[in-house]
Short mmCIF file of N, CA and C in Angstrom, two decimals:
data_model
loop_
_atom_site.label_atom_id
_atom_site.label_comp_id
_atom_site.label_asym_id
_atom_site.label_seq_id
_atom_site.Cartn_x
_atom_site.Cartn_y
_atom_site.Cartn_z
N MET A 1 -199.77 63.99 66.79
CA MET A 1 -199.31 64.61 65.55
C MET A 1 -197.96 65.28 65.83
N SER A 2 -197.03 65.06 64.97
CA SER A 2 -195.70 65.62 65.17
C SER A 2 -195.63 67.06 64.67
N THR A 3 -194.69 67.80 65.24
CA THR A 3 -194.49 69.19 64.86
C THR A 3 -193.69 69.25 63.56
N PRO A 4 -193.70 70.41 62.87
CA PRO A 4 -192.87 70.53 61.67
C PRO A 4 -191.39 70.22 61.95
N ARG A 5 -190.89 70.67 63.09
CA ARG A 5 -189.49 70.43 63.44
C ARG A 5 -189.22 68.93 63.55
N GLU A 6 -190.11 68.21 64.23
CA GLU A 6 -189.96 66.75 64.37
C GLU A 6 -190.03 66.06 63.01
N ARG A 7 -190.95 66.49 62.16
CA ARG A 7 -191.07 65.89 60.83
C ARG A 7 -189.82 66.15 60.00
N ILE A 8 -189.23 67.33 60.15
CA ILE A 8 -188.00 67.66 59.43
C ILE A 8 -186.87 66.73 59.88
N LEU A 9 -186.73 66.55 61.18
CA LEU A 9 -185.66 65.68 61.69
C LEU A 9 -185.86 64.23 61.26
N GLN A 10 -187.09 63.75 61.31
CA GLN A 10 -187.38 62.38 60.88
C GLN A 10 -187.10 62.21 59.39
N ALA A 11 -187.51 63.19 58.59
CA ALA A 11 -187.27 63.13 57.14
C ALA A 11 -185.78 63.16 56.84
N THR A 12 -185.03 63.94 57.60
CA THR A 12 -183.58 64.01 57.40
C THR A 12 -182.94 62.65 57.65
N LEU A 13 -183.31 62.01 58.75
CA LEU A 13 -182.76 60.68 59.04
C LEU A 13 -183.14 59.67 57.95
N ARG A 14 -184.39 59.70 57.51
CA ARG A 14 -184.81 58.77 56.45
C ARG A 14 -184.01 59.00 55.18
N LEU A 15 -183.84 60.27 54.79
CA LEU A 15 -183.09 60.57 53.56
C LEU A 15 -181.64 60.10 53.68
N ILE A 16 -181.02 60.37 54.81
CA ILE A 16 -179.63 59.93 55.00
C ILE A 16 -179.55 58.41 54.93
N GLY A 17 -180.46 57.75 55.61
CA GLY A 17 -180.45 56.29 55.64
C GLY A 17 -180.75 55.66 54.30
N GLU A 18 -181.58 56.28 53.51
CA GLU A 18 -181.97 55.70 52.23
C GLU A 18 -181.05 56.11 51.08
N GLN A 19 -180.50 57.36 51.15
CA GLN A 19 -179.75 57.87 49.99
C GLN A 19 -178.39 58.46 50.33
N GLY A 20 -178.08 58.62 51.62
CA GLY A 20 -176.80 59.19 52.01
C GLY A 20 -176.92 60.67 52.32
N ILE A 21 -175.88 61.20 52.95
CA ILE A 21 -175.88 62.61 53.37
C ILE A 21 -175.99 63.54 52.17
N GLY A 22 -175.45 63.14 51.04
CA GLY A 22 -175.54 63.97 49.83
C GLY A 22 -176.97 64.25 49.40
N ALA A 23 -177.90 63.42 49.81
CA ALA A 23 -179.31 63.61 49.44
C ALA A 23 -179.99 64.67 50.30
N VAL A 24 -179.32 65.11 51.36
CA VAL A 24 -179.92 66.07 52.28
C VAL A 24 -179.74 67.48 51.73
N THR A 25 -180.71 67.88 50.95
CA THR A 25 -180.79 69.27 50.49
C THR A 25 -182.02 69.87 51.14
N ASN A 26 -182.05 71.19 51.22
CA ASN A 26 -183.21 71.83 51.84
C ASN A 26 -184.50 71.44 51.13
N ARG A 27 -184.49 71.46 49.82
CA ARG A 27 -185.70 71.12 49.06
C ARG A 27 -186.13 69.67 49.29
N ALA A 28 -185.17 68.74 49.27
CA ALA A 28 -185.51 67.33 49.47
C ALA A 28 -186.06 67.08 50.87
N VAL A 29 -185.45 67.69 51.86
CA VAL A 29 -185.92 67.50 53.23
C VAL A 29 -187.30 68.12 53.41
N ALA A 30 -187.48 69.34 52.91
CA ALA A 30 -188.78 70.00 53.04
C ALA A 30 -189.88 69.15 52.37
N ARG A 31 -189.59 68.65 51.18
CA ARG A 31 -190.56 67.83 50.45
C ARG A 31 -190.87 66.55 51.25
N ALA A 32 -189.83 65.86 51.74
CA ALA A 32 -190.03 64.61 52.48
C ALA A 32 -190.76 64.84 53.80
N ALA A 33 -190.55 66.00 54.41
CA ALA A 33 -191.19 66.30 55.69
C ALA A 33 -192.58 66.89 55.52
N GLY A 34 -192.92 67.30 54.30
CA GLY A 34 -194.22 67.92 54.07
C GLY A 34 -194.32 69.30 54.67
N VAL A 35 -193.21 70.06 54.64
CA VAL A 35 -193.19 71.43 55.16
C VAL A 35 -192.67 72.36 54.07
N SER A 36 -192.87 73.64 54.28
CA SER A 36 -192.37 74.62 53.31
C SER A 36 -190.86 74.79 53.49
N LEU A 37 -190.21 75.26 52.46
CA LEU A 37 -188.79 75.53 52.51
C LEU A 37 -188.49 76.58 53.58
N GLY A 38 -189.38 77.56 53.72
CA GLY A 38 -189.22 78.59 54.74
C GLY A 38 -189.27 78.00 56.15
N SER A 39 -190.15 77.04 56.36
CA SER A 39 -190.25 76.40 57.67
C SER A 39 -188.96 75.65 57.99
N LEU A 40 -188.39 74.99 57.00
CA LEU A 40 -187.14 74.26 57.21
C LEU A 40 -186.03 75.22 57.61
N THR A 41 -185.87 76.30 56.86
CA THR A 41 -184.77 77.23 57.17
C THR A 41 -185.03 78.03 58.44
N TYR A 42 -186.28 78.17 58.83
CA TYR A 42 -186.60 78.81 60.11
C TYR A 42 -186.07 77.96 61.26
N HIS A 43 -186.34 76.65 61.19
CA HIS A 43 -185.93 75.74 62.26
C HIS A 43 -184.43 75.41 62.20
N PHE A 44 -183.89 75.34 61.00
CA PHE A 44 -182.49 74.93 60.82
C PHE A 44 -181.82 75.84 59.79
N PRO A 45 -181.18 76.92 60.25
CA PRO A 45 -180.57 77.89 59.34
C PRO A 45 -179.46 77.32 58.47
N SER A 46 -178.80 76.25 58.91
CA SER A 46 -177.73 75.68 58.10
C SER A 46 -177.86 74.16 58.06
N GLN A 47 -177.20 73.57 57.09
CA GLN A 47 -177.22 72.11 56.99
C GLN A 47 -176.51 71.49 58.19
N SER A 48 -175.47 72.12 58.69
CA SER A 48 -174.78 71.62 59.88
C SER A 48 -175.73 71.58 61.08
N ASP A 49 -176.55 72.62 61.23
CA ASP A 49 -177.55 72.64 62.31
C ASP A 49 -178.52 71.47 62.15
N LEU A 50 -178.96 71.26 60.93
CA LEU A 50 -179.91 70.19 60.65
C LEU A 50 -179.30 68.82 60.96
N LEU A 51 -178.10 68.57 60.48
CA LEU A 51 -177.46 67.28 60.72
C LEU A 51 -177.17 67.06 62.21
N ARG A 52 -176.68 68.10 62.86
CA ARG A 52 -176.37 68.01 64.30
C ARG A 52 -177.63 67.68 65.10
N GLU A 53 -178.72 68.38 64.81
CA GLU A 53 -179.96 68.15 65.54
C GLU A 53 -180.58 66.79 65.21
N ALA A 54 -180.43 66.35 63.97
CA ALA A 54 -180.95 65.02 63.60
C ALA A 54 -180.22 63.94 64.40
N LEU A 55 -178.91 64.06 64.51
CA LEU A 55 -178.14 63.09 65.29
C LEU A 55 -178.52 63.17 66.76
N ARG A 56 -178.60 64.37 67.29
CA ARG A 56 -178.94 64.55 68.71
C ARG A 56 -180.33 63.98 69.00
N ASP A 57 -181.28 64.27 68.16
CA ASP A 57 -182.64 63.78 68.35
C ASP A 57 -182.69 62.26 68.29
N PHE A 58 -181.99 61.68 67.33
CA PHE A 58 -181.94 60.23 67.21
C PHE A 58 -181.37 59.61 68.48
N VAL A 59 -180.25 60.13 68.94
CA VAL A 59 -179.58 59.56 70.12
C VAL A 59 -180.46 59.71 71.36
N ASP A 60 -181.08 60.86 71.55
CA ASP A 60 -181.95 61.05 72.71
C ASP A 60 -183.09 60.03 72.70
N THR A 61 -183.68 59.81 71.55
CA THR A 61 -184.77 58.85 71.42
C THR A 61 -184.28 57.44 71.70
N GLU A 62 -183.12 57.09 71.15
CA GLU A 62 -182.56 55.76 71.36
C GLU A 62 -182.21 55.52 72.82
N ILE A 63 -181.62 56.49 73.47
CA ILE A 63 -181.24 56.32 74.87
C ILE A 63 -182.48 56.12 75.74
N ALA A 64 -183.53 56.86 75.46
CA ALA A 64 -184.78 56.69 76.21
C ALA A 64 -185.34 55.28 75.98
N ARG A 65 -185.30 54.82 74.76
CA ARG A 65 -185.81 53.49 74.43
C ARG A 65 -184.98 52.40 75.11
N ILE A 66 -183.67 52.51 75.04
CA ILE A 66 -182.78 51.50 75.60
C ILE A 66 -182.82 51.54 77.13
N THR A 67 -182.96 52.72 77.70
CA THR A 67 -183.03 52.85 79.16
C THR A 67 -184.22 52.07 79.72
N ALA A 68 -185.31 52.02 78.98
CA ALA A 68 -186.47 51.26 79.43
C ALA A 68 -186.12 49.77 79.56
N TYR A 69 -185.32 49.26 78.64
CA TYR A 69 -184.88 47.87 78.75
C TYR A 69 -183.96 47.70 79.96
N GLY A 70 -183.08 48.66 80.16
CA GLY A 70 -182.15 48.60 81.30
C GLY A 70 -182.87 48.62 82.63
N ALA A 71 -184.00 49.32 82.70
CA ALA A 71 -184.76 49.40 83.94
C ALA A 71 -185.26 48.02 84.37
N ARG A 72 -185.52 47.15 83.42
CA ARG A 72 -185.98 45.80 83.74
C ARG A 72 -184.92 45.01 84.51
N LEU A 73 -183.66 45.37 84.32
CA LEU A 73 -182.58 44.62 84.95
C LEU A 73 -182.55 44.80 86.47
N ARG A 74 -183.13 45.87 86.97
CA ARG A 74 -183.15 46.09 88.41
C ARG A 74 -184.03 45.08 89.13
N GLU A 75 -184.88 44.39 88.39
CA GLU A 75 -185.83 43.47 88.99
C GLU A 75 -185.42 42.01 88.86
N VAL A 76 -184.21 41.73 88.36
CA VAL A 76 -183.83 40.35 88.12
C VAL A 76 -182.96 39.80 89.25
N ASP A 77 -182.90 38.50 89.33
CA ASP A 77 -182.06 37.80 90.29
C ASP A 77 -180.59 38.13 89.97
N PRO A 78 -179.83 38.61 90.95
CA PRO A 78 -178.43 38.99 90.70
C PRO A 78 -177.60 37.87 90.08
N ASP A 79 -177.92 36.61 90.40
CA ASP A 79 -177.16 35.49 89.83
C ASP A 79 -177.43 35.32 88.33
N GLN A 80 -178.55 35.82 87.88
CA GLN A 80 -178.92 35.72 86.47
C GLN A 80 -178.80 37.05 85.73
N ALA A 81 -178.31 38.07 86.41
CA ALA A 81 -178.32 39.42 85.85
C ALA A 81 -177.55 39.54 84.55
N ALA A 82 -176.36 38.95 84.47
CA ALA A 82 -175.55 39.09 83.24
C ALA A 82 -176.26 38.45 82.05
N ASP A 83 -176.81 37.26 82.24
CA ASP A 83 -177.52 36.60 81.13
C ASP A 83 -178.79 37.36 80.77
N GLN A 84 -179.50 37.84 81.79
CA GLN A 84 -180.72 38.61 81.54
C GLN A 84 -180.38 39.91 80.81
N ALA A 85 -179.28 40.56 81.19
CA ALA A 85 -178.85 41.80 80.53
C ALA A 85 -178.57 41.53 79.06
N ALA A 86 -177.89 40.44 78.78
CA ALA A 86 -177.58 40.10 77.40
C ALA A 86 -178.86 39.92 76.59
N ASP A 87 -179.84 39.24 77.17
CA ASP A 87 -181.11 39.03 76.49
C ASP A 87 -181.85 40.35 76.26
N GLU A 88 -181.82 41.23 77.27
CA GLU A 88 -182.49 42.52 77.15
C GLU A 88 -181.82 43.39 76.08
N VAL A 89 -180.50 43.36 76.01
CA VAL A 89 -179.80 44.13 74.98
C VAL A 89 -180.18 43.61 73.61
N GLU A 90 -180.23 42.29 73.45
CA GLU A 90 -180.61 41.73 72.15
C GLU A 90 -182.02 42.14 71.77
N LYS A 91 -182.95 42.13 72.74
CA LYS A 91 -184.33 42.57 72.46
C LYS A 91 -184.35 44.03 72.03
N ALA A 92 -183.56 44.86 72.72
CA ALA A 92 -183.51 46.29 72.38
C ALA A 92 -182.98 46.49 70.97
N VAL A 93 -181.94 45.75 70.63
CA VAL A 93 -181.33 45.86 69.31
C VAL A 93 -182.27 45.30 68.24
N ALA A 94 -182.94 44.20 68.55
CA ALA A 94 -183.85 43.58 67.58
C ALA A 94 -184.96 44.54 67.17
N GLY A 95 -185.39 45.38 68.09
CA GLY A 95 -186.43 46.36 67.77
C GLY A 95 -185.94 47.44 66.83
N PHE A 96 -184.64 47.42 66.57
CA PHE A 96 -184.05 48.47 65.75
C PHE A 96 -182.88 47.93 64.95
N ALA A 97 -182.96 46.68 64.55
CA ALA A 97 -181.81 46.01 63.94
C ALA A 97 -181.46 46.52 62.55
N HIS A 98 -182.41 47.04 61.83
CA HIS A 98 -182.14 47.44 60.45
C HIS A 98 -183.11 48.55 60.08
N GLY A 99 -182.69 49.41 59.21
CA GLY A 99 -183.58 50.46 58.74
C GLY A 99 -182.82 51.73 58.48
N PRO A 100 -183.48 52.67 57.85
CA PRO A 100 -182.78 53.90 57.46
C PRO A 100 -182.24 54.69 58.64
N GLU A 101 -182.93 54.66 59.78
CA GLU A 101 -182.44 55.43 60.92
C GLU A 101 -181.13 54.86 61.46
N GLN A 102 -181.00 53.52 61.47
CA GLN A 102 -179.76 52.88 61.91
C GLN A 102 -178.61 53.26 60.98
N ILE A 103 -178.87 53.22 59.69
CA ILE A 103 -177.85 53.61 58.71
C ILE A 103 -177.51 55.08 58.89
N ALA A 104 -178.51 55.91 59.07
CA ALA A 104 -178.28 57.36 59.23
C ALA A 104 -177.44 57.64 60.46
N ASN A 105 -177.71 56.96 61.56
CA ASN A 105 -176.94 57.14 62.78
C ASN A 105 -175.45 56.88 62.51
N LEU A 106 -175.16 55.75 61.91
CA LEU A 106 -173.76 55.41 61.63
C LEU A 106 -173.14 56.37 60.63
N GLU A 107 -173.89 56.73 59.61
CA GLU A 107 -173.36 57.66 58.60
C GLU A 107 -173.09 59.04 59.19
N LEU A 108 -173.96 59.49 60.09
CA LEU A 108 -173.73 60.79 60.72
C LEU A 108 -172.47 60.77 61.58
N HIS A 109 -172.21 59.67 62.27
CA HIS A 109 -170.97 59.57 63.06
C HIS A 109 -169.75 59.61 62.15
N LEU A 110 -169.80 58.91 61.04
CA LEU A 110 -168.68 58.94 60.09
C LEU A 110 -168.50 60.34 59.51
N HIS A 111 -169.61 60.98 59.18
CA HIS A 111 -169.55 62.33 58.63
C HIS A 111 -168.95 63.30 59.65
N ALA A 112 -169.23 63.07 60.92
CA ALA A 112 -168.71 63.94 61.99
C ALA A 112 -167.19 63.92 62.04
N ALA A 113 -166.58 62.83 61.60
CA ALA A 113 -165.12 62.76 61.57
C ALA A 113 -164.54 63.76 60.56
N ARG A 114 -165.35 64.17 59.58
CA ARG A 114 -164.90 65.12 58.56
C ARG A 114 -165.49 66.51 58.73
N ASP A 115 -166.50 66.63 59.58
CA ASP A 115 -167.21 67.90 59.72
C ASP A 115 -167.12 68.39 61.16
N PRO A 116 -166.25 69.38 61.42
CA PRO A 116 -166.08 69.87 62.79
C PRO A 116 -167.38 70.36 63.44
N ALA A 117 -168.32 70.84 62.64
CA ALA A 117 -169.58 71.33 63.19
C ALA A 117 -170.43 70.20 63.78
N LEU A 118 -170.22 68.99 63.32
CA LEU A 118 -170.99 67.85 63.79
C LEU A 118 -170.21 67.03 64.82
N HIS A 119 -168.91 67.23 64.90
CA HIS A 119 -168.03 66.42 65.75
C HIS A 119 -168.46 66.43 67.22
N GLU A 120 -168.75 67.59 67.78
CA GLU A 120 -169.11 67.68 69.20
C GLU A 120 -170.37 66.87 69.52
N THR A 121 -171.35 66.92 68.64
CA THR A 121 -172.58 66.16 68.86
C THR A 121 -172.30 64.67 68.78
N SER A 122 -171.45 64.26 67.87
CA SER A 122 -171.09 62.86 67.76
C SER A 122 -170.39 62.38 69.02
N VAL A 123 -169.47 63.17 69.53
CA VAL A 123 -168.76 62.82 70.76
C VAL A 123 -169.74 62.71 71.92
N ARG A 124 -170.65 63.68 72.05
CA ARG A 124 -171.65 63.63 73.13
C ARG A 124 -172.54 62.40 72.99
N SER A 125 -172.84 62.03 71.77
CA SER A 125 -173.65 60.84 71.52
C SER A 125 -172.95 59.59 72.03
N VAL A 126 -171.70 59.41 71.66
CA VAL A 126 -170.94 58.24 72.10
C VAL A 126 -170.80 58.26 73.62
N GLU A 127 -170.55 59.42 74.19
CA GLU A 127 -170.44 59.52 75.65
C GLU A 127 -171.75 59.15 76.33
N ALA A 128 -172.87 59.50 75.72
CA ALA A 128 -174.18 59.14 76.30
C ALA A 128 -174.36 57.62 76.29
N TYR A 129 -173.99 56.97 75.20
CA TYR A 129 -174.06 55.51 75.15
C TYR A 129 -173.11 54.90 76.18
N ASP A 130 -171.92 55.49 76.33
CA ASP A 130 -170.97 55.00 77.35
C ASP A 130 -171.57 55.11 78.75
N ARG A 131 -172.23 56.24 79.05
CA ARG A 131 -172.86 56.41 80.37
C ARG A 131 -173.94 55.36 80.59
N LEU A 132 -174.73 55.12 79.56
CA LEU A 132 -175.79 54.12 79.67
C LEU A 132 -175.18 52.73 79.90
N ALA A 133 -174.15 52.39 79.15
CA ALA A 133 -173.48 51.10 79.34
C ALA A 133 -172.86 51.01 80.73
N THR A 134 -172.29 52.11 81.21
CA THR A 134 -171.72 52.14 82.56
C THR A 134 -172.79 51.86 83.60
N ALA A 135 -173.95 52.47 83.44
CA ALA A 135 -175.04 52.26 84.40
C ALA A 135 -175.49 50.81 84.41
N VAL A 136 -175.61 50.20 83.23
CA VAL A 136 -176.03 48.80 83.16
C VAL A 136 -174.96 47.90 83.78
N LEU A 137 -173.69 48.14 83.43
CA LEU A 137 -172.61 47.31 83.98
C LEU A 137 -172.52 47.47 85.50
N THR A 138 -172.72 48.68 85.98
CA THR A 138 -172.70 48.93 87.42
C THR A 138 -173.83 48.16 88.10
N ALA A 139 -175.03 48.22 87.51
CA ALA A 139 -176.18 47.50 88.06
C ALA A 139 -175.92 45.99 88.10
N LEU A 140 -175.08 45.52 87.19
CA LEU A 140 -174.74 44.09 87.15
C LEU A 140 -173.60 43.73 88.09
N GLY A 141 -173.04 44.75 88.74
CA GLY A 141 -171.94 44.49 89.67
C GLY A 141 -170.60 44.27 89.00
N ILE A 142 -170.45 44.74 87.77
CA ILE A 142 -169.19 44.61 87.04
C ILE A 142 -168.20 45.62 87.60
N PRO A 143 -167.04 45.17 88.08
CA PRO A 143 -166.03 46.12 88.57
C PRO A 143 -165.52 46.98 87.41
N ASP A 144 -165.14 48.19 87.73
CA ASP A 144 -164.59 49.12 86.73
C ASP A 144 -165.55 49.31 85.54
N ALA A 145 -166.82 49.43 85.85
CA ALA A 145 -167.84 49.54 84.80
C ALA A 145 -167.53 50.65 83.81
N GLU A 146 -167.08 51.78 84.32
CA GLU A 146 -166.80 52.91 83.43
C GLU A 146 -165.68 52.59 82.44
N ARG A 147 -164.72 51.81 82.88
CA ARG A 147 -163.60 51.43 82.01
C ARG A 147 -164.05 50.43 80.94
N HIS A 148 -164.99 49.55 81.28
CA HIS A 148 -165.46 48.52 80.35
C HIS A 148 -166.55 49.01 79.40
N ALA A 149 -167.25 50.05 79.76
CA ALA A 149 -168.39 50.52 78.97
C ALA A 149 -168.04 50.83 77.51
N PRO A 150 -166.93 51.52 77.22
CA PRO A 150 -166.62 51.79 75.80
C PRO A 150 -166.47 50.52 74.96
N ALA A 151 -165.98 49.43 75.55
CA ALA A 151 -165.85 48.18 74.80
C ALA A 151 -167.23 47.63 74.45
N VAL A 152 -168.18 47.74 75.38
CA VAL A 152 -169.54 47.27 75.11
C VAL A 152 -170.16 48.10 73.99
N VAL A 153 -170.00 49.42 74.09
CA VAL A 153 -170.57 50.31 73.07
C VAL A 153 -169.92 50.04 71.71
N ALA A 154 -168.61 49.90 71.69
CA ALA A 154 -167.91 49.64 70.43
C ALA A 154 -168.37 48.31 69.82
N MET A 155 -168.56 47.31 70.65
CA MET A 155 -169.02 46.02 70.14
C MET A 155 -170.42 46.16 69.53
N LEU A 156 -171.29 46.91 70.19
CA LEU A 156 -172.65 47.09 69.66
C LEU A 156 -172.63 47.86 68.34
N TYR A 157 -171.78 48.89 68.24
CA TYR A 157 -171.64 49.61 66.97
C TYR A 157 -171.11 48.66 65.89
N GLY A 158 -170.11 47.86 66.24
CA GLY A 158 -169.55 46.90 65.28
C GLY A 158 -170.58 45.89 64.82
N LEU A 159 -171.38 45.39 65.75
CA LEU A 159 -172.44 44.46 65.37
C LEU A 159 -173.47 45.13 64.46
N ALA A 160 -173.73 46.41 64.70
CA ALA A 160 -174.67 47.15 63.84
C ALA A 160 -174.12 47.24 62.42
N VAL A 161 -172.84 47.55 62.29
CA VAL A 161 -172.23 47.62 60.96
C VAL A 161 -172.30 46.25 60.29
N ARG A 162 -172.02 45.21 61.04
CA ARG A 162 -172.07 43.85 60.50
C ARG A 162 -173.48 43.51 60.00
N ARG A 163 -174.52 43.84 60.81
CA ARG A 163 -175.89 43.57 60.39
C ARG A 163 -176.23 44.31 59.11
N LEU A 164 -175.86 45.57 59.05
CA LEU A 164 -176.17 46.37 57.87
C LEU A 164 -175.41 45.87 56.64
N ALA A 165 -174.15 45.49 56.84
CA ALA A 165 -173.34 45.03 55.72
C ALA A 165 -173.82 43.68 55.16
N THR A 166 -174.35 42.84 56.04
CA THR A 166 -174.78 41.51 55.60
C THR A 166 -176.26 41.44 55.28
N GLY A 167 -177.00 42.49 55.61
CA GLY A 167 -178.44 42.48 55.37
C GLY A 167 -179.22 41.72 56.43
N ASP A 168 -178.56 41.37 57.52
CA ASP A 168 -179.21 40.66 58.62
C ASP A 168 -180.18 41.61 59.31
N THR A 169 -181.45 41.28 59.30
CA THR A 169 -182.44 42.16 59.92
C THR A 169 -182.81 41.72 61.33
N SER A 170 -182.07 40.75 61.87
CA SER A 170 -182.31 40.32 63.24
C SER A 170 -181.11 40.75 64.09
N ALA A 171 -181.23 40.53 65.34
CA ALA A 171 -180.11 40.84 66.25
C ALA A 171 -179.51 39.55 66.78
N THR A 172 -179.79 38.44 66.12
CA THR A 172 -179.29 37.15 66.57
C THR A 172 -177.78 37.21 66.75
N GLY A 173 -177.33 36.70 67.87
CA GLY A 173 -175.90 36.72 68.18
C GLY A 173 -175.49 37.85 69.08
N THR A 174 -176.34 38.86 69.20
CA THR A 174 -176.01 40.00 70.07
C THR A 174 -175.92 39.56 71.52
N ALA A 175 -176.89 38.79 71.98
CA ALA A 175 -176.88 38.34 73.38
C ALA A 175 -175.64 37.51 73.65
N GLU A 176 -175.28 36.64 72.71
CA GLU A 176 -174.11 35.80 72.91
C GLU A 176 -172.84 36.64 72.97
N ALA A 177 -172.74 37.66 72.15
CA ALA A 177 -171.57 38.56 72.19
C ALA A 177 -171.51 39.31 73.51
N ILE A 178 -172.66 39.77 74.00
CA ILE A 178 -172.71 40.48 75.29
C ILE A 178 -172.31 39.53 76.41
N ARG A 179 -172.84 38.29 76.38
CA ARG A 179 -172.47 37.31 77.41
C ARG A 179 -170.96 37.08 77.43
N LEU A 180 -170.37 36.92 76.27
CA LEU A 180 -168.93 36.71 76.19
C LEU A 180 -168.18 37.87 76.83
N LEU A 181 -168.61 39.07 76.51
CA LEU A 181 -167.96 40.26 77.07
C LEU A 181 -168.19 40.35 78.58
N LEU A 182 -169.43 40.13 79.02
CA LEU A 182 -169.75 40.26 80.44
C LEU A 182 -169.06 39.18 81.28
N HIS A 183 -169.08 37.97 80.82
CA HIS A 183 -168.46 36.91 81.61
C HIS A 183 -166.95 37.08 81.68
N GLY A 184 -166.38 37.71 80.69
CA GLY A 184 -164.95 38.00 80.73
C GLY A 184 -164.61 39.09 81.73
N ALA A 185 -165.58 39.92 82.07
CA ALA A 185 -165.36 41.01 83.01
C ALA A 185 -165.79 40.68 84.43
N VAL A 186 -166.54 39.59 84.59
CA VAL A 186 -167.03 39.22 85.92
C VAL A 186 -165.88 38.57 86.70
N PRO A 187 -165.64 39.04 87.93
CA PRO A 187 -164.55 38.45 88.72
C PRO A 187 -164.85 37.00 89.09
N ARG A 188 -163.81 36.19 89.09
CA ARG A 188 -163.93 34.78 89.46
C ARG A 188 -163.70 34.63 90.95
N ASP A 189 -164.50 33.81 91.60
CA ASP A 189 -164.33 33.58 93.03
C ASP A 189 -163.23 32.57 93.30
#
């Protein structure tokens, strides 16, 4: 059973994903979370606090989920690692290819560009994805993994926008895009 705080954060993401940030009012969130208005304001005194924590919670959950896929890469044949990594990334994305939380994540990042109170959390979120991409690229033996990681993260964000814009609920093509990027970064003998 989730705590009131967890239900509030989940309801916030659902509301943003389904109706946009403008739908996030204290009353709407409290109603969607099944908590009292007092409980909402106890946990989140301001809307900025609520949005910041919703983004942080989402990213922490996503990184834990994606890290589990990355852990599988340590067990693969090094000659097949890049292709296996591409397949694992596609599987990770497919489990989350479409839905209100994906829309909310992207919308919160865009909102952070206009809201200084949310900006720091957005930056930390992107940096966390960069660190995760760096770890995967390093495990694959990609030189300059830290330098290449932002391109991988940007490509995945771009593919997410494309899926949402086209209504594609699969992650088809993600592995092929990752392979293209990885093979371009792999040194030639």
